[in-house]
mmCIF file of C-alpha atoms in Angstrom:
data_model
loop_
_atom_site.group_PDB
_atom_site.id
_atom_site.type_symbol
_atom_site.label_atom_id
_atom_site.label_comp_id
_atom_site.label_asym_id
_atom_site.label_seq_id
_atom_site.Cartn_x
_atom_site.Cartn_y
_atom_site.Cartn_z
ATOM 1 C CA UNK O 353 -1.491 -3.893 -2.407
ATOM 2 C CA UNK O 354 -5.224 -3.437 -3.965
ATOM 3 C CA UNK O 355 -5.723 -6.353 -6.551
ATOM 4 C CA UNK O 356 -8.467 -9.053 -6.325
ATOM 5 C CA UNK O 357 -12.227 -8.841 -6.314
ATOM 6 C CA UNK O 358 -12.157 -9.062 -2.312
ATOM 7 C CA UNK O 359 -10.099 -5.530 -2.190
ATOM 8 C CA UNK O 360 -12.121 -3.938 -4.951
ATOM 9 C CA UNK O 361 -15.298 -4.959 -2.836
ATOM 10 C CA UNK O 362 -13.497 -3.257 0.103
ATOM 11 C CA UNK O 363 -12.917 -0.491 -1.860
ATOM 12 C CA UNK O 364 -16.359 0.062 -3.226
ATOM 13 C CA UNK O 365 -18.258 -0.929 0.060
ATOM 14 C CA UNK O 366 -15.649 2.438 1.926
ATOM 15 C CA UNK O 367 -16.951 4.556 -1.071
ATOM 16 C CA UNK O 368 -20.222 3.779 -0.233
ATOM 17 C CA UNK O 369 -20.169 3.831 3.453
ATOM 18 C CA UNK O 370 -18.715 7.565 2.621
ATOM 19 C CA UNK O 371 -21.687 8.586 1.375
ATOM 20 C CA UNK O 372 -21.941 8.173 -2.555
ATOM 21 C CA UNK O 373 -21.288 11.851 -3.078
ATOM 22 C CA UNK O 374 -20.489 12.772 -6.560
ATOM 23 C CA UNK O 375 -16.452 14.261 -6.922
ATOM 24 C CA UNK O 376 -16.523 17.801 -8.071
ATOM 25 C CA UNK O 377 -18.531 20.786 -5.773
ATOM 26 C CA UNK O 378 -15.112 23.104 -5.787
ATOM 27 C CA UNK O 379 -13.540 24.719 -8.317
ATOM 28 C CA UNK O 380 -10.424 23.884 -10.594
ATOM 29 C CA UNK O 381 -7.582 23.225 -8.091
ATOM 30 C CA UNK O 382 -5.260 25.955 -8.214
ATOM 31 C CA UNK O 383 -2.515 25.435 -11.346
ATOM 32 C CA UNK O 384 0.651 24.162 -11.595
ATOM 33 C CA UNK O 385 3.314 23.391 -13.912
ATOM 34 C CA UNK O 386 3.121 19.769 -16.158
ATOM 35 C CA UNK O 387 6.399 20.203 -17.462
ATOM 36 C CA UNK O 388 6.281 16.615 -19.001
ATOM 37 C CA UNK O 389 2.692 17.591 -20.306
ATOM 38 C CA UNK O 390 3.703 16.356 -24.000
ATOM 39 C CA UNK O 391 5.523 12.907 -22.779
ATOM 40 C CA UNK O 392 2.124 10.875 -22.825
ATOM 41 C CA UNK O 393 1.991 7.519 -20.761
ATOM 42 C CA UNK O 394 4.289 6.141 -18.249
ATOM 43 C CA UNK O 395 5.129 3.525 -15.491
ATOM 44 C CA UNK O 396 5.890 4.480 -12.029
ATOM 45 C CA UNK O 397 9.482 1.702 -11.573
ATOM 46 C CA UNK O 398 8.683 -0.716 -8.339
ATOM 47 C CA UNK O 399 11.501 -1.284 -6.203
ATOM 48 C CA UNK O 400 13.492 -4.407 -7.458
ATOM 49 C CA UNK O 401 15.514 -6.821 -5.182
ATOM 50 C CA UNK O 402 14.369 -7.631 -1.753
ATOM 51 C CA UNK O 403 13.902 -5.282 1.137
ATOM 52 C CA UNK O 404 17.412 -4.240 2.703
ATOM 53 C CA UNK O 405 17.742 -5.385 6.047
ATOM 54 C CA UNK O 406 18.929 -3.188 9.151
ATOM 55 C CA UNK O 407 22.851 -3.076 9.356
ATOM 56 C CA UNK O 408 22.758 -4.813 12.572
ATOM 57 C CA UNK O 409 20.393 -7.194 13.191
ATOM 58 C CA UNK O 410 19.104 -8.583 16.535
ATOM 59 C CA UNK O 411 18.754 -11.949 18.027
ATOM 60 C CA UNK O 412 15.009 -11.477 19.324
ATOM 61 C CA UNK O 413 14.766 -11.084 23.362
ATOM 62 C CA UNK O 414 11.973 -13.297 23.939
ATOM 63 C CA UNK O 415 8.711 -13.734 25.626
ATOM 64 C CA UNK O 416 7.224 -10.512 25.457
ATOM 65 C CA UNK O 417 3.975 -9.235 26.167
ATOM 66 C CA UNK O 418 2.492 -6.740 23.581
ATOM 67 C CA UNK O 419 -0.943 -4.858 22.920
ATOM 68 C CA UNK O 420 -2.429 -6.209 19.939
ATOM 69 C CA UNK O 421 -4.533 -3.232 17.689
ATOM 70 C CA UNK O 422 -7.534 -5.148 18.410
ATOM 71 C CA UNK O 423 -7.016 -4.565 22.254
ATOM 72 C CA UNK O 424 -5.252 -7.733 23.241
ATOM 73 C CA UNK O 425 -2.805 -8.608 25.433
ATOM 74 C CA UNK O 426 -0.500 -11.374 23.210
ATOM 75 C CA UNK O 427 2.558 -13.242 24.847
ATOM 76 C CA UNK O 428 5.152 -13.961 22.003
ATOM 77 C CA UNK O 429 7.402 -17.032 23.113
ATOM 78 C CA UNK O 430 8.980 -17.944 19.842
ATOM 79 C CA UNK O 431 9.825 -16.074 16.711
ATOM 80 C CA UNK O 432 11.546 -18.739 15.029
ATOM 81 C CA UNK O 433 8.494 -19.406 12.218
ATOM 82 C CA UNK O 434 7.043 -16.010 11.602
ATOM 83 C CA UNK O 435 3.945 -15.314 9.384
ATOM 84 C CA UNK O 436 3.496 -11.493 8.291
ATOM 85 C CA UNK O 437 0.166 -10.966 5.862
ATOM 86 C CA UNK O 438 -1.716 -8.417 5.097
ATOM 87 C CA UNK O 439 -3.541 -6.674 1.667
ATOM 88 C CA UNK O 440 -0.313 -4.324 1.408
ATOM 89 C CA UNK O 441 2.626 -6.810 1.447
ATOM 90 C CA UNK O 442 4.499 -4.524 3.875
ATOM 91 C CA UNK O 443 4.142 -6.362 7.170
ATOM 92 C CA UNK O 444 6.353 -9.047 5.527
ATOM 93 C CA UNK O 445 8.770 -6.802 4.096
ATOM 94 C CA UNK O 446 9.049 -4.984 7.475
ATOM 95 C CA UNK O 447 10.021 -8.533 9.077
ATOM 96 C CA UNK O 448 12.711 -9.105 6.041
ATOM 97 C CA UNK O 449 13.956 -5.156 6.672
ATOM 98 C CA UNK O 450 14.205 -6.272 10.411
ATOM 99 C CA UNK O 451 17.015 -8.937 9.444
ATOM 100 C CA UNK O 452 14.552 -12.251 10.160
ATOM 101 C CA UNK O 453 13.511 -12.521 6.891
ATOM 102 C CA UNK O 454 15.134 -16.082 7.247
ATOM 103 C CA UNK O 455 12.274 -16.660 9.493
ATOM 104 C CA UNK O 456 9.110 -16.266 7.330
ATOM 105 C CA UNK O 457 7.311 -19.509 6.831
ATOM 106 C CA UNK O 458 4.836 -18.257 4.298
ATOM 107 C CA UNK O 459 3.323 -15.329 2.699
ATOM 108 C CA UNK O 460 -0.107 -13.266 1.082
ATOM 109 C CA UNK O 461 -0.387 -12.627 -2.531
ATOM 110 C CA UNK O 462 0.753 -9.136 -1.873
ATOM 111 C CA UNK O 463 4.459 -10.076 -0.491
ATOM 112 C CA UNK O 464 6.080 -10.981 -3.761
ATOM 113 C CA UNK O 465 10.122 -9.589 -3.138
ATOM 114 C CA UNK O 466 12.485 -11.998 -4.537
ATOM 115 C CA UNK O 467 13.456 -13.933 -1.325
ATOM 116 C CA UNK O 468 9.769 -14.627 -0.575
ATOM 117 C CA UNK O 469 8.396 -15.627 -3.781
ATOM 118 C CA UNK O 470 9.219 -19.653 -2.616
ATOM 119 C CA UNK O 471 7.248 -19.197 0.502
ATOM 120 C CA UNK O 472 3.947 -20.893 0.624
ATOM 121 C CA UNK O 473 0.875 -19.035 -0.171
ATOM 122 C CA UNK O 474 -1.459 -18.814 2.955
ATOM 123 C CA UNK O 475 -4.480 -16.346 1.392
ATOM 124 C CA UNK O 476 -7.010 -18.478 -1.040
ATOM 125 C CA UNK O 477 -9.611 -16.199 -2.274
ATOM 126 C CA UNK O 478 -8.135 -12.389 -2.348
ATOM 127 C CA UNK O 479 -6.895 -11.742 0.667
ATOM 128 C CA UNK O 480 -8.194 -14.378 2.990
ATOM 129 C CA UNK O 481 -6.561 -16.803 4.973
ATOM 130 C CA UNK O 482 -6.975 -20.264 5.251
ATOM 131 C CA UNK O 483 -6.822 -21.486 8.707
ATOM 132 C CA UNK O 484 -5.806 -24.900 7.797
ATOM 133 C CA UNK O 485 -3.148 -23.774 5.818
ATOM 134 C CA UNK O 486 -1.329 -21.618 8.273
ATOM 135 C CA UNK O 487 -1.645 -24.032 10.667
ATOM 136 C CA UNK O 488 0.480 -26.690 8.447
ATOM 137 C CA UNK O 489 3.114 -24.359 8.431
ATOM 138 C CA UNK O 490 3.289 -24.286 12.164
ATOM 139 C CA UNK O 491 3.941 -21.041 13.065
ATOM 140 C CA UNK O 492 5.172 -19.621 16.105
ATOM 141 C CA UNK O 493 3.712 -16.273 15.678
ATOM 142 C CA UNK O 494 1.385 -14.639 13.102
ATOM 143 C CA UNK O 495 1.288 -11.021 12.359
ATOM 144 C CA UNK O 496 -1.266 -9.471 10.531
ATOM 145 C CA UNK O 497 -3.624 -6.294 10.358
ATOM 146 C CA UNK O 498 -7.467 -5.893 9.737
ATOM 147 C CA UNK O 499 -6.745 -5.858 5.979
ATOM 148 C CA UNK O 500 -6.753 -9.416 5.834
ATOM 149 C CA UNK O 501 -8.803 -11.717 7.303
ATOM 150 C CA UNK O 502 -11.577 -13.232 7.515
ATOM 151 C CA UNK O 503 -11.715 -12.579 11.366
ATOM 152 C CA UNK O 504 -13.091 -16.499 12.184
ATOM 153 C CA UNK O 505 -9.825 -17.870 10.859
ATOM 154 C CA UNK O 506 -7.934 -15.454 12.952
ATOM 155 C CA UNK O 507 -9.879 -16.545 15.785
ATOM 156 C CA UNK O 508 -9.264 -20.214 15.048
ATOM 157 C CA UNK O 509 -5.100 -19.318 14.810
ATOM 158 C CA UNK O 510 -5.707 -18.106 18.503
ATOM 159 C CA UNK O 511 -7.839 -21.265 19.955
ATOM 160 C CA UNK O 512 -5.204 -23.654 18.181
ATOM 161 C CA UNK O 513 -2.755 -21.507 20.249
ATOM 162 C CA UNK O 514 -0.948 -19.517 17.998
ATOM 163 C CA UNK O 515 -0.204 -16.549 19.083
ATOM 164 C CA UNK O 516 -1.854 -13.684 16.579
ATOM 165 C CA UNK O 517 -0.583 -9.961 17.085
ATOM 166 C CA UNK O 518 -2.636 -7.513 14.711
ATOM 167 C CA UNK O 519 -0.738 -4.370 13.800
ATOM 168 C CA UNK O 520 -2.847 -0.865 12.931
ATOM 169 C CA UNK O 521 -4.030 -0.531 9.430
ATOM 170 C CA UNK O 522 -3.926 2.904 9.164
ATOM 171 C CA UNK O 523 -1.827 2.981 5.631
ATOM 172 C CA UNK O 524 -0.075 6.585 5.581
ATOM 173 C CA UNK O 525 3.493 7.809 5.826
ATOM 174 C CA UNK O 526 3.167 8.547 9.534
ATOM 175 C CA UNK O 527 1.930 5.288 10.223
ATOM 176 C CA UNK O 528 4.959 3.517 8.949
ATOM 177 C CA UNK O 529 7.066 4.275 11.601
ATOM 178 C CA UNK O 530 4.545 2.835 14.311
ATOM 179 C CA UNK O 531 3.831 -0.177 12.280
ATOM 180 C CA UNK O 532 7.640 -0.983 11.963
ATOM 181 C CA UNK O 533 7.754 -0.392 15.853
ATOM 182 C CA UNK O 534 5.009 -2.464 16.521
ATOM 183 C CA UNK O 535 6.393 -5.394 14.742
ATOM 184 C CA UNK O 536 9.532 -5.492 16.119
ATOM 185 C CA UNK O 537 8.101 -5.551 19.631
ATOM 186 C CA UNK O 538 6.375 -8.415 18.924
ATOM 187 C CA UNK O 539 9.386 -10.357 17.486
ATOM 188 C CA UNK O 540 11.414 -9.034 20.266
ATOM 189 C CA UNK O 541 13.797 -6.718 18.266
ATOM 190 C CA UNK O 542 12.869 -3.532 19.334
ATOM 191 C CA UNK O 543 16.724 -1.809 18.558
ATOM 192 C CA UNK O 544 16.341 -3.138 15.124
ATOM 193 C CA UNK O 545 13.109 -1.648 14.391
ATOM 194 C CA UNK O 546 14.171 1.913 15.627
ATOM 195 C CA UNK O 547 16.889 1.576 13.354
ATOM 196 C CA UNK O 548 15.170 0.255 10.434
ATOM 197 C CA UNK O 549 12.018 3.114 11.408
ATOM 198 C CA UNK O 550 15.030 5.760 11.582
ATOM 199 C CA UNK O 551 16.383 4.739 7.956
ATOM 200 C CA UNK O 552 13.314 4.736 6.422
ATOM 201 C CA UNK O 553 11.871 8.038 7.560
ATOM 202 C CA UNK O 554 15.384 9.784 6.353
ATOM 203 C CA UNK O 555 14.480 8.416 2.713
ATOM 204 C CA UNK O 556 11.217 9.558 2.916
ATOM 205 C CA UNK O 557 12.642 12.736 3.751
ATOM 206 C CA UNK O 558 14.849 12.804 1.148
ATOM 207 C CA UNK O 559 12.899 11.415 -1.706
ATOM 208 C CA UNK O 560 10.544 14.192 -1.079
ATOM 209 C CA UNK O 561 13.259 16.595 -0.675
ATOM 210 C CA UNK O 562 14.323 16.000 -4.076
ATOM 211 C CA UNK O 563 11.412 15.790 -5.945
ATOM 212 C CA UNK O 564 10.906 19.068 -8.244
ATOM 213 C CA UNK O 565 8.047 21.334 -6.628
ATOM 214 C CA UNK O 566 6.182 22.130 -10.290
ATOM 215 C CA UNK O 567 2.926 21.366 -8.776
ATOM 216 C CA UNK O 568 1.204 19.296 -11.531
ATOM 217 C CA UNK O 569 -2.656 18.411 -10.542
ATOM 218 C CA UNK O 570 -2.655 14.432 -10.483
ATOM 219 C CA UNK O 571 -5.767 12.635 -9.839
ATOM 220 C CA UNK O 572 -5.442 9.051 -8.182
ATOM 221 C CA UNK O 573 -7.942 6.501 -10.070
ATOM 222 C CA UNK O 574 -8.878 3.418 -8.599
ATOM 223 C CA UNK O 575 -10.739 1.453 -11.612
ATOM 224 C CA UNK O 576 -11.388 -2.061 -11.701
ATOM 225 C CA UNK O 577 -13.390 -2.544 -14.980
ATOM 226 C CA UNK O 578 -14.119 -6.092 -14.453
ATOM 227 C CA UNK O 579 -16.225 -5.388 -11.785
ATOM 228 C CA UNK O 580 -17.548 -1.895 -12.899
ATOM 229 C CA UNK O 581 -15.576 -0.173 -9.539
ATOM 230 C CA UNK O 582 -14.284 3.534 -10.599
ATOM 231 C CA UNK O 583 -13.056 5.442 -7.817
ATOM 232 C CA UNK O 584 -11.380 8.790 -7.081
ATOM 233 C CA UNK O 585 -8.832 9.362 -4.305
ATOM 234 C CA UNK O 586 -8.978 12.121 -2.069
ATOM 235 C CA UNK O 587 -7.477 13.394 1.436
ATOM 236 C CA UNK O 588 -6.701 10.677 3.533
ATOM 237 C CA UNK O 589 -6.929 7.734 0.910
ATOM 238 C CA UNK O 590 -3.085 7.239 0.986
ATOM 239 C CA UNK O 591 -2.655 8.044 -2.693
ATOM 240 C CA UNK O 592 -2.786 11.828 -1.603
ATOM 241 C CA UNK O 593 0.083 11.293 0.727
ATOM 242 C CA UNK O 594 1.940 9.736 -1.987
ATOM 243 C CA UNK O 595 1.305 12.860 -4.665
ATOM 244 C CA UNK O 596 1.857 15.615 -2.219
ATOM 245 C CA UNK O 597 5.213 13.696 -1.249
ATOM 246 C CA UNK O 598 6.458 14.694 -4.910
ATOM 247 C CA UNK O 599 5.654 18.083 -4.543
ATOM 248 C CA UNK O 600 1.813 17.511 -6.653
ATOM 249 C CA UNK O 601 -1.356 18.490 -6.020
ATOM 250 C CA UNK O 602 -4.198 15.708 -5.247
ATOM 251 C CA UNK O 603 -6.660 16.603 -7.480
ATOM 252 C CA UNK O 604 -9.518 14.869 -5.360
ATOM 253 C CA UNK O 605 -8.418 16.596 -1.724
ATOM 254 C CA UNK O 606 -8.149 19.866 -4.036
ATOM 255 C CA UNK O 607 -12.100 19.974 -4.944
ATOM 256 C CA UNK O 608 -12.657 18.767 -0.944
ATOM 257 C CA UNK O 609 -13.389 14.806 -1.671
ATOM 258 C CA UNK O 610 -12.155 12.649 1.136
ATOM 259 C CA UNK O 611 -11.012 8.647 1.335
ATOM 260 C CA UNK O 612 -12.293 7.431 -2.143
ATOM 261 C CA UNK O 613 -15.194 8.656 -4.132
ATOM 262 C CA UNK O 614 -17.199 7.359 -6.738
ATOM 263 C CA UNK O 615 -16.095 8.969 -10.230
ATOM 264 C CA UNK O 616 -18.318 11.701 -12.125
ATOM 265 C CA UNK O 617 -17.384 13.286 -15.217
ATOM 266 C CA UNK O 618 -18.371 16.321 -14.061
ATOM 267 C CA UNK O 619 -15.863 15.694 -10.802
ATOM 268 C CA UNK O 620 -13.123 14.583 -13.270
ATOM 269 C CA UNK O 621 -13.557 17.896 -15.371
ATOM 270 C CA UNK O 622 -13.734 20.198 -12.496
ATOM 271 C CA UNK O 623 -10.899 18.501 -10.976
ATOM 272 C CA UNK O 624 -8.691 18.893 -14.567
ATOM 273 C CA UNK O 625 -6.089 16.853 -13.791
ATOM 274 C CA UNK O 626 -2.807 17.205 -15.387
ATOM 275 C CA UNK O 627 -1.611 13.344 -14.571
ATOM 276 C CA UNK O 628 -3.929 10.226 -13.609
ATOM 277 C CA UNK O 629 -2.386 7.787 -11.941
ATOM 278 C CA UNK O 630 -3.656 4.211 -11.730
ATOM 279 C CA UNK O 631 -2.765 0.831 -10.569
ATOM 280 C CA UNK O 632 -1.144 -1.592 -13.539
ATOM 281 C CA UNK O 633 -3.810 -4.248 -13.104
ATOM 282 C CA UNK O 634 -6.267 -1.723 -13.092
ATOM 283 C CA UNK O 635 -5.241 0.166 -15.917
ATOM 284 C CA UNK O 636 -5.211 -3.337 -17.728
ATOM 285 C CA UNK O 637 -9.004 -3.833 -16.672
ATOM 286 C CA UNK O 638 -10.545 -0.923 -18.478
ATOM 287 C CA UNK O 639 -8.390 -1.348 -21.846
ATOM 288 C CA UNK O 640 -5.235 0.199 -21.453
ATOM 289 C CA UNK O 641 -4.745 4.178 -21.653
ATOM 290 C CA UNK O 642 -7.129 4.262 -24.810
ATOM 291 C CA UNK O 643 -9.632 3.031 -23.051
ATOM 292 C CA UNK O 644 -9.369 4.570 -19.999
ATOM 293 C CA UNK O 645 -9.639 7.969 -21.847
ATOM 294 C CA UNK O 646 -12.623 6.525 -23.375
ATOM 295 C CA UNK O 647 -14.664 6.266 -19.771
ATOM 296 C CA UNK O 648 -16.691 9.308 -18.905
ATOM 297 C CA UNK O 649 -15.116 12.734 -18.218
ATOM 298 C CA UNK O 650 -11.566 11.857 -18.450
ATOM 299 C CA UNK O 651 -11.059 13.129 -22.730
ATOM 300 C CA UNK O 652 -12.200 16.350 -21.424
ATOM 301 C CA UNK O 653 -8.930 16.778 -18.932
ATOM 302 C CA UNK O 654 -5.641 17.806 -19.808
ATOM 303 C CA UNK O 655 -4.777 14.110 -18.554
ATOM 304 C CA UNK O 656 -6.853 12.696 -21.110
ATOM 305 C CA UNK O 657 -6.334 15.371 -23.693
ATOM 306 C CA UNK O 658 -2.291 14.789 -23.464
ATOM 307 C CA UNK O 659 -2.829 11.201 -22.751
ATOM 308 C CA UNK O 660 -0.763 11.299 -19.160
ATOM 309 C CA UNK O 661 -1.610 8.339 -17.685
ATOM 310 C CA UNK O 662 1.073 6.866 -15.506
ATOM 311 C CA UNK O 663 0.521 2.933 -14.115
ATOM 312 C CA UNK O 664 1.979 2.199 -10.950
ATOM 313 C CA UNK O 665 2.600 -1.956 -9.852
ATOM 314 C CA UNK O 666 -0.221 -2.855 -7.444
ATOM 315 C CA UNK O 667 2.004 -3.733 -4.907
ATOM 316 C CA UNK O 668 3.813 -0.775 -4.994
ATOM 317 C CA UNK O 669 2.056 2.895 -4.297
ATOM 318 C CA UNK O 670 0.043 2.279 -1.236
ATOM 319 C CA UNK O 671 2.225 -0.253 0.613
ATOM 320 C CA UNK O 672 3.702 2.028 2.573
ATOM 321 C CA UNK O 673 6.609 -0.453 3.788
ATOM 322 C CA UNK O 674 10.244 0.020 4.369
ATOM 323 C CA UNK O 675 10.873 0.751 0.795
ATOM 324 C CA UNK O 676 8.398 3.664 0.259
ATOM 325 C CA UNK O 677 11.551 6.183 0.166
ATOM 326 C CA UNK O 678 12.314 4.453 -3.344
ATOM 327 C CA UNK O 679 8.566 4.345 -4.000
ATOM 328 C CA UNK O 680 8.597 8.151 -3.880
ATOM 329 C CA UNK O 681 11.373 8.606 -5.563
ATOM 330 C CA UNK O 682 10.030 6.585 -8.710
ATOM 331 C CA UNK O 683 6.929 8.459 -8.888
ATOM 332 C CA UNK O 684 8.819 11.671 -9.173
ATOM 333 C CA UNK O 685 10.932 10.448 -11.899
ATOM 334 C CA UNK O 686 7.556 9.253 -13.621
ATOM 335 C CA UNK O 687 5.562 12.524 -13.067
ATOM 336 C CA UNK O 688 8.774 14.735 -13.924
ATOM 337 C CA UNK O 689 10.121 12.590 -16.579
ATOM 338 C CA UNK O 690 12.243 14.502 -19.694
ATOM 339 C CA UNK O 691 10.972 13.088 -23.551
ATOM 340 C CA UNK O 692 11.763 14.723 -26.695
#
């Protein structure tokens, strides 16, 4: 999930670190068929309900010593009070999917599935942790990644005696299984981790296999009009994996972009996307579909001319959690929907 100003600043900083290159030095990507070209705007249906727990949950076998993503060896002795937090909400979903959802004691703003909504928030500004707020919940273990911070808060938790396990923060389809395995190992339920990872892999594969292969060109735009952030995703942005999973061509990747880069009108016209994919909150921040089309270059693309704008809930597209298979199916349905 990418929501508040902290996330927007992170995205912008990432784009600047990538060198500030303008989009569009290659030709128009190989064309496909946009069978829904005249369908206009649409929305990706977010997964409903709670993440499905594994069929046979395990009782944690502890203590266990694991290697945290920051290189530290961390010993976990108690998994009765778990705090799993990150920018995307995926870690709490993994804990719930492992059958340990009743052990969660708090949540970040990205964790919004029904069973977790009653939990106290431990993030203040954006995704900044309040160490004092966390300690009041008396967690027996904290699981996080580098998308949440600040580092000083995590260090304060460690000094207070709370085991803090960091998980690798790569957000890709291939990383979902290792993320599940790392969380499961830290909580002493490796068997449940294997079962959940296998189920997620199978569902992602089935969703991708069932999607049409008409190869429309889709551009993911990360826009935050309130803070002046306008980026296009390319190779390795995470959005490219989801777009390619539904049999479409990622516009940014096709014109040679990597990560997130600033949008230019020349680059958009060069990419010639059939479909524009945006976050729901981002679309709202620029004044909806009509406001997005007013941005430089968008009206000159096939997507702009046909108003082919698809929005997706902020906590869905890039979460790369246990419900990614359902998200792929919903994205395919939105891209290839039928209309009158």
